[in-house]
Structure formats: structure tokens, C-alpha cells
Amino acid sequence: MVNRVKRRVSCLPKATYYKPREVPLCDLKIVNLSIEELEAIRLCDLLNVEQNEAADVMGISRKTFWNDLQKARQKVTDALVNGKAIEISGGEYINSGECKVEFLCSGCEYKWELNCNTERPTSCPKCGSDIFYRVGGDGRGKRFIENDYCCPKNKEKAAVGNVKAGSVKNDKNCYTIDE
């Protein structure tokens, strides 16, 4: 048995789900794109890095990089053509810690960023509010609308305070909000 080499990843995604508009996540089939597959697409297709260099950056062979890139492209194409959601998660990788994560305070609208390998802050560094959000969404398929979350499937609004304690993931990958 051959040990799988952990890929080096320099940037984690700002959002963890992409889906067709106006279709609830629980009604969609989901394609899982691993973090290292996303990194392969980012290096090769977004940054236009040559495959040999990209493989070196990720700490893997060119053939392994090519395999990861082809799998990633196939998954993204399947989701786009067949109307599936893309979940970005999982994989075996080492975070090189070069990327940043942005946060926005809903109280004072202060925006700050931290290294992605640090723990999530507990409050806004400017005003001390504990109501702040990661820029790019919460990764749960809810929308932030005028200080309320809205579940796209149920069109129900809930106070921000209820979301922390009451968000529950059911069997169909749809989050519901306990009132």
C-alpha cells in the first residue's frame, strides 16, 4: 500500500458551497471538491502557473498534480452542466498558512482579516461585538439579509441570535432554524 502524499495548500476557499440560483440546497445533488483539487484549479487555471511549477508548489509529482487537476475539472464541469451544487471540503493537505480570512462586524461594520490557520475570533477587535461574519458567507446556505438570516427553502427569517444556537443540519444537507 502506498502512502498518499499530503498536498501543500496555500489558500483556503472563501466560500464552501456553490449552487444553482433559486434552488434550495436540499433539493440538489452535491459534488464534493476537495481542498487540494480546488488548489490545483486555482494554481493552473486562475493563476496560470505551469503544471511543473504548480506540482512543485503543492509538493507532489507532475503526474499526481495532473490527476488531481483532471478530477477537479471533471467535478466542476459535472456540477455546471448538470445543475449540481459544489461542496468544497475534505482532503488530505497541509495548510501553508499564506491565505487570509476576512471578517465583518455587523455592529460597527469594521472589516479585518486573520491568517486562515488561526482560531476564529470571539469578538470584533474594534467594538467588542460578538455578532460578526466571515466574508463570503457562513457556509451553511443561508443568506444574510438586513440583520436577519433567511432560509431560502422556507423563506423564514430568524433573529441572528437564534442562528448560533438553533441551526441544525438534517439528513438532506438542508439547514433549518429552530424558532
PDB file of C-alpha atoms in Angstrom:
ATOM      1  CA  MET A   1       0.000   0.000   0.000  1.00  0.00           C
ATOM      2  CA  VAL A   2       1.341   3.391  -0.996  1.00  0.00           C
ATOM      3  CA  ASN A   3       1.020   6.314   1.414  1.00  0.00           C
ATOM      4  CA  ARG A   4      -0.839   9.245  -0.087  1.00  0.00           C
ATOM      5  CA  VAL A   5       1.288  12.393  -0.059  1.00  0.00           C
ATOM      6  CA  LYS A   6      -0.373  15.369   1.618  1.00  0.00           C
ATOM      7  CA  ARG A   7      -0.578  18.286  -0.774  1.00  0.00           C
ATOM      8  CA  ARG A   8       0.536  21.759   0.299  1.00  0.00           C
ATOM      9  CA  VAL A   9      -2.307  24.240   0.020  1.00  0.00           C
ATOM     10  CA  SER A  10      -1.634  27.956   0.315  1.00  0.00           C
ATOM     11  CA  CYS A  11      -5.168  29.333   0.190  1.00  0.00           C
ATOM     12  CA  LEU A  12      -8.416  28.025   1.676  1.00  0.00           C
ATOM     13  CA  PRO A  13     -11.704  28.896  -0.078  1.00  0.00           C
ATOM     14  CA  LYS A  14     -13.716  31.949   0.972  1.00  0.00           C
ATOM     15  CA  ALA A  15     -16.949  30.022   0.412  1.00  0.00           C
ATOM     16  CA  THR A  16     -17.585  26.304   0.849  1.00  0.00           C
ATOM     17  CA  TYR A  17     -20.716  25.889  -1.274  1.00  0.00           C
ATOM     18  CA  TYR A  18     -21.743  26.948  -4.764  1.00  0.00           C
ATOM     19  CA  LYS A  19     -25.140  26.086  -6.111  1.00  0.00           C
ATOM     20  CA  PRO A  20     -27.619  26.996  -8.842  1.00  0.00           C
ATOM     21  CA  ARG A  21     -29.640  30.096  -8.033  1.00  0.00           C
ATOM     22  CA  GLU A  22     -33.172  29.794  -6.633  1.00  0.00           C
ATOM     23  CA  VAL A  23     -32.873  26.045  -5.938  1.00  0.00           C
ATOM     24  CA  PRO A  24     -32.682  25.028  -2.264  1.00  0.00           C
ATOM     25  CA  LEU A  25     -29.532  23.112  -1.391  1.00  0.00           C
ATOM     26  CA  CYS A  26     -31.581  20.223  -0.018  1.00  0.00           C
ATOM     27  CA  ASP A  27     -33.112  19.669  -3.478  1.00  0.00           C
ATOM     28  CA  LEU A  28     -29.746  19.349  -5.246  1.00  0.00           C
ATOM     29  CA  LYS A  29     -27.235  16.593  -5.755  1.00  0.00           C
ATOM     30  CA  ILE A  30     -23.880  17.630  -4.340  1.00  0.00           C
ATOM     31  CA  VAL A  31     -20.441  17.188  -5.904  1.00  0.00           C
ATOM     32  CA  ASN A  32     -17.594  17.230  -3.364  1.00  0.00           C
ATOM     33  CA  LEU A  33     -14.469  19.074  -4.453  1.00  0.00           C
ATOM     34  CA  SER A  34     -11.556  18.538  -2.076  1.00  0.00           C
ATOM     35  CA  ILE A  35      -9.395  21.424  -0.893  1.00  0.00           C
ATOM     36  CA  GLU A  36      -6.371  20.124  -2.809  1.00  0.00           C
ATOM     37  CA  GLU A  37      -8.415  19.738  -6.019  1.00  0.00           C
ATOM     38  CA  LEU A  38      -9.502  23.359  -5.679  1.00  0.00           C
ATOM     39  CA  GLU A  39      -5.869  24.366  -5.143  1.00  0.00           C
ATOM     40  CA  ALA A  40      -4.891  22.580  -8.362  1.00  0.00           C
ATOM     41  CA  ILE A  41      -7.549  24.507 -10.327  1.00  0.00           C
ATOM     42  CA  ARG A  42      -6.553  27.770  -8.629  1.00  0.00           C
ATOM     43  CA  LEU A  43      -2.880  27.397  -9.479  1.00  0.00           C
ATOM     44  CA  CYS A  44      -3.295  26.151 -13.037  1.00  0.00           C
ATOM     45  CA  ASP A  45      -6.458  27.864 -14.310  1.00  0.00           C
ATOM     46  CA  LEU A  46      -6.670  31.054 -12.233  1.00  0.00           C
ATOM     47  CA  LEU A  47      -3.025  31.958 -11.672  1.00  0.00           C
ATOM     48  CA  ASN A  48      -1.782  30.386 -14.949  1.00  0.00           C
ATOM     49  CA  VAL A  49       1.094  28.607 -13.222  1.00  0.00           C
ATOM     50  CA  GLU A  50       2.777  25.935 -15.358  1.00  0.00           C
ATOM     51  CA  GLN A  51       1.941  22.401 -14.245  1.00  0.00           C
ATOM     52  CA  ASN A  52       5.537  21.521 -13.340  1.00  0.00           C
ATOM     53  CA  GLU A  53       5.804  24.590 -11.119  1.00  0.00           C
ATOM     54  CA  ALA A  54       2.327  24.047  -9.624  1.00  0.00           C
ATOM     55  CA  ALA A  55       3.245  20.458  -8.761  1.00  0.00           C
ATOM     56  CA  ASP A  56       6.379  21.733  -7.004  1.00  0.00           C
ATOM     57  CA  VAL A  57       4.354  24.329  -5.084  1.00  0.00           C
ATOM     58  CA  MET A  58       1.970  21.598  -3.879  1.00  0.00           C
ATOM     59  CA  GLY A  59       4.844  19.212  -3.098  1.00  0.00           C
ATOM     60  CA  ILE A  60       3.693  16.412  -5.437  1.00  0.00           C
ATOM     61  CA  SER A  61       4.751  14.878  -8.725  1.00  0.00           C
ATOM     62  CA  ARG A  62       3.584  16.318 -12.040  1.00  0.00           C
ATOM     63  CA  LYS A  63       1.549  13.160 -12.737  1.00  0.00           C
ATOM     64  CA  THR A  64      -0.218  13.394  -9.371  1.00  0.00           C
ATOM     65  CA  PHE A  65      -0.902  17.087  -9.983  1.00  0.00           C
ATOM     66  CA  TRP A  66      -2.329  16.245 -13.428  1.00  0.00           C
ATOM     67  CA  ASN A  67      -4.614  13.576 -11.921  1.00  0.00           C
ATOM     68  CA  ASP A  68      -5.873  15.979  -9.229  1.00  0.00           C
ATOM     69  CA  LEU A  69      -6.454  18.711 -11.820  1.00  0.00           C
ATOM     70  CA  GLN A  70      -8.384  16.407 -14.158  1.00  0.00           C
ATOM     71  CA  LYS A  71     -10.598  15.118 -11.318  1.00  0.00           C
ATOM     72  CA  ALA A  72     -11.304  18.683 -10.192  1.00  0.00           C
ATOM     73  CA  ARG A  73     -12.158  19.892 -13.694  1.00  0.00           C
ATOM     74  CA  GLN A  74     -14.452  16.900 -14.236  1.00  0.00           C
ATOM     75  CA  LYS A  75     -16.315  17.554 -10.978  1.00  0.00           C
ATOM     76  CA  VAL A  76     -16.777  21.269 -11.683  1.00  0.00           C
ATOM     77  CA  THR A  77     -17.947  20.562 -15.226  1.00  0.00           C
ATOM     78  CA  ASP A  78     -20.419  17.931 -13.979  1.00  0.00           C
ATOM     79  CA  ALA A  79     -21.868  20.416 -11.487  1.00  0.00           C
ATOM     80  CA  LEU A  80     -22.162  23.240 -14.020  1.00  0.00           C
ATOM     81  CA  VAL A  81     -23.645  21.139 -16.819  1.00  0.00           C
ATOM     82  CA  ASN A  82     -25.989  19.036 -14.678  1.00  0.00           C
ATOM     83  CA  GLY A  83     -27.082  21.734 -12.204  1.00  0.00           C
ATOM     84  CA  LYS A  84     -25.484  20.264  -9.089  1.00  0.00           C
ATOM     85  CA  ALA A  85     -24.159  22.030  -6.008  1.00  0.00           C
ATOM     86  CA  ILE A  86     -20.425  22.060  -5.300  1.00  0.00           C
ATOM     87  CA  GLU A  87     -19.266  21.489  -1.723  1.00  0.00           C
ATOM     88  CA  ILE A  88     -15.616  22.328  -1.101  1.00  0.00           C
ATOM     89  CA  SER A  89     -14.316  20.330   1.829  1.00  0.00           C
ATOM     90  CA  GLY A  90     -12.118  17.487   2.938  1.00  0.00           C
ATOM     91  CA  GLY A  91      -8.971  16.009   1.568  1.00  0.00           C
ATOM     92  CA  GLU A  92      -5.507  15.398   2.890  1.00  0.00           C
ATOM     93  CA  TYR A  93      -3.479  18.575   2.771  1.00  0.00           C
ATOM     94  CA  ILE A  94      -1.076  20.743   4.723  1.00  0.00           C
ATOM     95  CA  ASN A  95      -2.028  24.390   5.066  1.00  0.00           C
ATOM     96  CA  SER A  96       0.983  26.576   4.378  1.00  0.00           C
ATOM     97  CA  GLY A  97      -0.836  29.463   6.104  1.00  0.00           C
ATOM     98  CA  GLU A  98      -0.339  32.070   3.385  1.00  0.00           C
ATOM     99  CA  CYS A  99      -4.018  32.914   2.884  1.00  0.00           C
ATOM    100  CA  LYS A 100      -6.178  35.324   4.855  1.00  0.00           C
ATOM    101  CA  VAL A 101      -9.790  35.106   6.061  1.00  0.00           C
ATOM    102  CA  GLU A 102     -11.883  38.288   6.184  1.00  0.00           C
ATOM    103  CA  PHE A 103     -14.439  39.100   8.872  1.00  0.00           C
ATOM    104  CA  LEU A 104     -17.100  41.832   9.010  1.00  0.00           C
ATOM    105  CA  CYS A 105     -18.702  43.147  12.203  1.00  0.00           C
ATOM    106  CA  SER A 106     -22.445  43.758  11.870  1.00  0.00           C
ATOM    107  CA  GLY A 107     -22.371  46.305  14.713  1.00  0.00           C
ATOM    108  CA  CYS A 108     -19.707  48.775  13.585  1.00  0.00           C
ATOM    109  CA  GLU A 109     -19.097  47.430  10.042  1.00  0.00           C
ATOM    110  CA  TYR A 110     -15.387  47.048  10.822  1.00  0.00           C
ATOM    111  CA  LYS A 111     -13.623  44.677   8.424  1.00  0.00           C
ATOM    112  CA  TRP A 112     -10.483  42.783   9.441  1.00  0.00           C
ATOM    113  CA  GLU A 113      -8.520  39.759   8.310  1.00  0.00           C
ATOM    114  CA  LEU A 114      -6.611  36.971  10.006  1.00  0.00           C
ATOM    115  CA  ASN A 115      -4.363  34.176   8.840  1.00  0.00           C
ATOM    116  CA  CYS A 116      -6.523  31.193   7.941  1.00  0.00           C
ATOM    117  CA  ASN A 117      -4.655  28.880  10.310  1.00  0.00           C
ATOM    118  CA  THR A 118      -5.598  30.933  13.386  1.00  0.00           C
ATOM    119  CA  GLU A 119      -8.673  30.268  15.523  1.00  0.00           C
ATOM    120  CA  ARG A 120     -11.928  32.085  14.813  1.00  0.00           C
ATOM    121  CA  PRO A 121     -12.116  35.298  16.867  1.00  0.00           C
ATOM    122  CA  THR A 122     -14.686  35.583  19.649  1.00  0.00           C
ATOM    123  CA  SER A 123     -15.485  39.280  19.155  1.00  0.00           C
ATOM    124  CA  CYS A 124     -14.882  42.314  16.954  1.00  0.00           C
ATOM    125  CA  PRO A 125     -11.477  43.853  17.756  1.00  0.00           C
ATOM    126  CA  LYS A 126     -12.879  47.387  17.327  1.00  0.00           C
ATOM    127  CA  CYS A 127     -16.208  47.397  19.196  1.00  0.00           C
ATOM    128  CA  GLY A 128     -16.212  44.039  21.032  1.00  0.00           C
ATOM    129  CA  SER A 129     -19.457  42.828  19.425  1.00  0.00           C
ATOM    130  CA  ASP A 130     -19.881  39.061  19.143  1.00  0.00           C
ATOM    131  CA  ILE A 131     -22.064  39.406  16.025  1.00  0.00           C
ATOM    132  CA  PHE A 132     -19.679  39.236  13.081  1.00  0.00           C
ATOM    133  CA  TYR A 133     -19.461  37.145   9.946  1.00  0.00           C
ATOM    134  CA  ARG A 134     -16.863  35.607   7.727  1.00  0.00           C
ATOM    135  CA  VAL A 135     -16.913  37.460   4.409  1.00  0.00           C
ATOM    136  CA  GLY A 136     -18.149  35.085   1.727  1.00  0.00           C
ATOM    137  CA  GLY A 137     -20.916  33.530   3.788  1.00  0.00           C
ATOM    138  CA  ASP A 138     -21.302  31.203   6.694  1.00  0.00           C
ATOM    139  CA  GLY A 139     -21.012  28.071   4.553  1.00  0.00           C
ATOM    140  CA  ARG A 140     -24.481  26.889   5.543  1.00  0.00           C
ATOM    141  CA  GLY A 141     -26.528  28.041   2.567  1.00  0.00           C
ATOM    142  CA  LYS A 142     -28.256  30.833   4.472  1.00  0.00           C
ATOM    143  CA  ARG A 143     -28.326  34.404   3.268  1.00  0.00           C
ATOM    144  CA  PHE A 144     -27.600  37.441   5.400  1.00  0.00           C
ATOM    145  CA  ILE A 145     -30.373  39.945   4.671  1.00  0.00           C
ATOM    146  CA  GLU A 146     -30.773  43.178   6.656  1.00  0.00           C
ATOM    147  CA  ASN A 147     -29.597  41.772  10.008  1.00  0.00           C
ATOM    148  CA  ASP A 148     -31.602  38.547   9.546  1.00  0.00           C
ATOM    149  CA  TYR A 149     -30.849  35.142   8.151  1.00  0.00           C
ATOM    150  CA  CYS A 150     -33.277  33.774   5.606  1.00  0.00           C
ATOM    151  CA  CYS A 151     -33.584  30.082   4.813  1.00  0.00           C
ATOM    152  CA  PRO A 152     -34.054  30.007   1.013  1.00  0.00           C
ATOM    153  CA  LYS A 153     -36.247  26.898   1.142  1.00  0.00           C
ATOM    154  CA  ASN A 154     -38.691  28.022   3.821  1.00  0.00           C
ATOM    155  CA  LYS A 155     -38.412  31.792   3.222  1.00  0.00           C
ATOM    156  CA  GLU A 156     -38.439  32.151   7.010  1.00  0.00           C
ATOM    157  CA  LYS A 157     -36.481  34.781   8.832  1.00  0.00           C
ATOM    158  CA  ALA A 158     -34.848  34.283  12.191  1.00  0.00           C
ATOM    159  CA  ALA A 159     -33.085  36.652  14.520  1.00  0.00           C
ATOM    160  CA  VAL A 160     -29.323  36.476  14.351  1.00  0.00           C
ATOM    161  CA  GLY A 161     -29.127  35.205  17.944  1.00  0.00           C
ATOM    162  CA  ASN A 162     -31.234  32.129  17.083  1.00  0.00           C
ATOM    163  CA  VAL A 163     -28.932  31.102  14.260  1.00  0.00           C
ATOM    164  CA  LYS A 164     -25.963  30.336  16.507  1.00  0.00           C
ATOM    165  CA  ALA A 165     -27.889  28.101  18.865  1.00  0.00           C
ATOM    166  CA  GLY A 166     -30.614  26.776  16.581  1.00  0.00           C
ATOM    167  CA  SER A 167     -29.057  25.894  13.238  1.00  0.00           C
ATOM    168  CA  VAL A 168     -29.415  22.180  12.653  1.00  0.00           C
ATOM    169  CA  LYS A 169     -28.302  20.172   9.646  1.00  0.00           C
ATOM    170  CA  ASN A 170     -30.812  17.497   8.693  1.00  0.00           C
ATOM    171  CA  ASP A 171     -30.316  14.381   6.544  1.00  0.00           C
ATOM    172  CA  LYS A 172     -30.766  16.213   3.243  1.00  0.00           C
ATOM    173  CA  ASN A 173     -27.939  18.759   3.767  1.00  0.00           C
ATOM    174  CA  CYS A 174     -30.509  21.485   4.414  1.00  0.00           C
ATOM    175  CA  TYR A 175     -30.170  23.667   7.473  1.00  0.00           C
ATOM    176  CA  THR A 176     -33.270  24.533   9.425  1.00  0.00           C
ATOM    177  CA  ILE A 177     -33.659  27.233  12.018  1.00  0.00           C
ATOM    178  CA  ASP A 178     -35.324  26.396  15.345  1.00  0.00           C
ATOM    179  CA  GLU A 179     -37.673  29.172  16.428  1.00  0.00           C
TER     180      GLU A 179
END
